[in-house]
Amino acid sequence: AKIVFNEKVNTFVAANMDDLARDMAMGQGETLDTLAELMSIPSEKKGEFYAALQTNFKTIYGSEGVQASDVVEAVSAAAPKS
């Protein structure tokens, strides 16, 4: 299974930066579920995906002026490789 990054992922992240940050910090939530779906993360990998994002939260949202594209790139790096 290939992890998908496309315009939908970019648009979703850009539109939901704050909610995504909150959910990522908690390691769960609706925006994370949606992100995982948009990225085609298989169900059995979602727990691992959320844990990886939570662990890397400070790296992903590393700065005050973090851009959606930076978040998408960091999420991609943190996502479990199949």
XYZ file of N, CA and C in Angstrom:
246
model
N 0.841 -1.193 0.000
C 0.000 0.000 0.000
C 0.877 1.245 0.000
N 0.552 2.140 -0.870
C 1.331 3.365 -0.978
C 0.603 4.479 -0.230
N 1.342 5.209 0.567
C 0.769 6.357 1.262
C 0.595 7.478 0.258
N -0.591 8.040 0.252
C -0.960 9.014 -0.762
C -0.800 10.448 -0.258
N -0.171 11.266 -1.076
C -0.138 12.701 -0.835
C -0.616 13.370 -2.081
N -1.619 14.183 -1.962
C -2.144 14.857 -3.129
C -2.707 16.198 -2.709
N -3.351 16.845 -3.638
C -3.918 18.166 -3.393
C -4.937 18.125 -2.254
N -5.701 17.021 -2.174
C -6.705 16.894 -1.107
C -6.043 16.927 0.260
N -4.928 16.216 0.399
C -4.197 16.190 1.669
C -3.701 17.598 1.993
N -3.084 18.257 1.013
C -2.558 19.608 1.218
C -3.658 20.584 1.626
N -4.773 20.516 0.919
C -5.901 21.408 1.190
C -6.475 21.145 2.568
N -6.606 19.868 2.913
C -7.165 19.500 4.212
C -6.273 20.005 5.346
N -4.979 19.778 5.221
C -4.037 20.216 6.254
C -4.082 21.740 6.385
N -4.070 22.440 5.252
C -4.089 23.907 5.268
C -5.353 24.435 5.953
N -6.478 23.777 5.714
C -7.764 24.231 6.260
C -7.954 23.849 7.728
N -7.152 22.894 8.208
C -7.370 22.351 9.553
C -6.134 22.371 10.441
N -5.252 23.321 10.207
C -3.969 23.362 10.934
C -4.148 23.303 12.457
N -5.055 24.098 12.992
C -5.223 24.167 14.452
C -5.826 22.894 15.019
N -6.898 22.414 14.394
C -7.539 21.182 14.865
C -6.577 20.005 14.754
N -5.838 19.988 13.656
C -4.888 18.909 13.423
C -3.791 18.930 14.487
N -3.318 20.116 14.817
C -2.286 20.247 15.854
C -2.809 19.712 17.184
N -4.045 20.069 17.522
C -4.630 19.619 18.786
C -4.759 18.096 18.807
N -5.309 17.531 17.729
C -5.506 16.079 17.664
C -4.171 15.331 17.647
N -3.213 15.897 16.931
C -1.896 15.264 16.838
C -1.234 15.216 18.211
N -1.371 16.301 18.964
C -0.791 16.364 20.301
C -1.431 15.315 21.217
N -2.722 15.027 20.989
C -3.433 14.022 21.792
C -3.251 12.611 21.237
N -2.857 12.520 19.964
C -2.681 11.214 19.339
C -3.981 10.579 18.903
N -5.033 11.386 18.795
C -6.324 10.871 18.340
C -7.246 12.025 17.980
N -8.298 11.704 17.236
C -9.278 12.728 16.913
C -9.770 12.648 15.488
N -10.834 13.391 15.250
C -11.513 13.359 13.957
C -10.618 13.827 12.810
N -9.857 14.896 13.024
C -9.019 15.380 11.920
C -7.918 14.376 11.585
N -7.421 13.658 12.592
C -6.416 12.619 12.311
C -7.043 11.477 11.521
N -8.272 11.101 11.887
C -8.965 10.033 11.149
C -9.116 10.421 9.684
N -9.535 11.667 9.461
C -9.730 12.145 8.086
C -8.407 12.184 7.341
N -7.371 12.675 7.999
C -6.051 12.730 7.366
C -5.584 11.332 6.968
N -5.741 10.379 7.884
C -5.334 8.995 7.599
C -6.096 8.451 6.399
N -7.396 8.773 6.326
C -8.198 8.315 5.186
C -7.722 8.949 3.894
N -7.505 10.257 3.909
C -7.044 10.959 2.708
C -5.691 10.430 2.237
N -4.882 9.979 3.193
C -3.553 9.455 2.864
C -3.564 7.960 2.578
N -4.753 7.347 2.635
C -4.885 5.907 2.391
C -4.058 5.074 3.363
N -4.021 5.488 4.629
C -3.340 4.692 5.660
C -4.241 3.496 5.962
N -3.737 2.271 5.837
C -4.574 1.102 6.130
C -5.006 1.090 7.598
N -6.204 0.594 7.860
C -6.773 0.585 9.216
C -5.799 0.043 10.250
N -5.119 -1.052 9.900
C -4.237 -1.695 10.881
C -2.983 -0.857 11.168
N -2.724 0.161 10.359
C -1.547 1.015 10.559
C -1.911 2.336 11.246
N -3.208 2.598 11.412
C -3.622 3.907 11.937
C -3.081 4.182 13.334
N -3.123 3.183 14.211
C -2.606 3.374 15.565
C -1.142 3.775 15.555
N -0.384 3.079 14.734
C 1.049 3.346 14.577
C 1.271 4.754 14.005
N 0.449 5.114 13.029
C 0.509 6.425 12.379
C 0.255 7.534 13.406
N -0.821 7.392 14.181
C -1.177 8.414 15.174
C -0.075 8.537 16.231
N 0.447 7.396 16.666
C 1.510 7.395 17.677
C 2.758 8.092 17.135
N 3.088 7.831 15.881
C 4.263 8.456 15.256
C 4.086 9.970 15.169
N 2.873 10.404 14.810
C 2.620 11.843 14.704
C 2.667 12.494 16.081
N 2.133 11.800 17.074
C 2.148 12.346 18.431
C 3.586 12.477 18.938
N 4.384 11.441 18.710
C 5.789 11.446 19.117
C 6.563 12.569 18.430
N 6.241 12.812 17.161
C 6.977 13.805 16.370
C 6.292 15.165 16.321
N 5.300 15.346 17.183
C 4.501 16.573 17.159
C 5.355 17.848 17.170
N 6.328 17.892 18.057
C 7.148 19.111 18.180
C 7.994 19.354 16.934
N 8.315 18.297 16.231
C 9.056 18.444 14.978
C 8.113 18.898 13.869
N 6.930 18.294 13.833
C 5.964 18.593 12.770
C 5.460 20.030 12.871
N 5.062 20.417 14.087
C 4.627 21.798 14.313
C 5.738 22.536 15.048
N 6.901 22.552 14.422
C 8.093 23.030 15.105
C 8.172 24.511 15.373
N 7.499 25.308 14.563
C 7.650 26.744 14.736
C 6.305 27.445 14.667
N 6.287 28.640 15.168
C 5.092 29.473 15.218
C 4.510 29.660 13.815
N 5.380 29.946 12.844
C 4.907 30.232 11.489
C 4.923 29.028 10.566
N 4.722 27.843 11.127
C 4.780 26.626 10.313
C 3.720 26.667 9.207
N 4.128 26.263 8.014
C 3.241 26.264 6.850
C 2.628 24.877 6.659
N 1.466 24.841 6.016
C 0.793 23.563 5.742
C 1.718 22.620 4.980
N 2.473 23.147 4.020
C 3.366 22.293 3.223
C 4.439 21.652 4.101
N 4.913 22.390 5.115
C 5.901 21.836 6.051
C 5.286 20.704 6.858
N 4.035 20.918 7.289
C 3.336 19.903 8.079
C 3.153 18.641 7.237
N 2.704 18.801 6.002
C 2.489 17.653 5.114
C 3.793 16.885 4.921
N 4.874 17.608 4.704
C 6.182 16.965 4.508
C 6.616 16.190 5.757
N 6.431 16.811 6.930
C 6.825 16.164 8.181
C 5.952 14.962 8.495
N 4.658 15.066 8.173
C 3.732 13.942 8.371
C 4.170 12.785 7.473
N 4.509 13.105 6.246
C 4.985 12.099 5.301
C 6.206 11.376 5.853
N 7.121 12.125 6.432
C 8.353 11.555 6.979
C 8.050 10.663 8.191
N 7.047 11.043 8.975
C 6.722 10.317 10.206
C 5.824 9.099 9.958
N 5.140 9.091 8.829
C 4.174 8.022 8.540
C 4.869 6.669 8.431
N 4.211 5.609 8.933
C 4.813 4.274 8.852
C 4.964 3.832 7.398
N 6.115 3.310 7.078
C 6.316 2.812 5.709
C 5.828 1.371 5.651
N 5.091 1.074 4.592
C 4.538 -0.296 4.500
C 5.596 -1.271 4.020
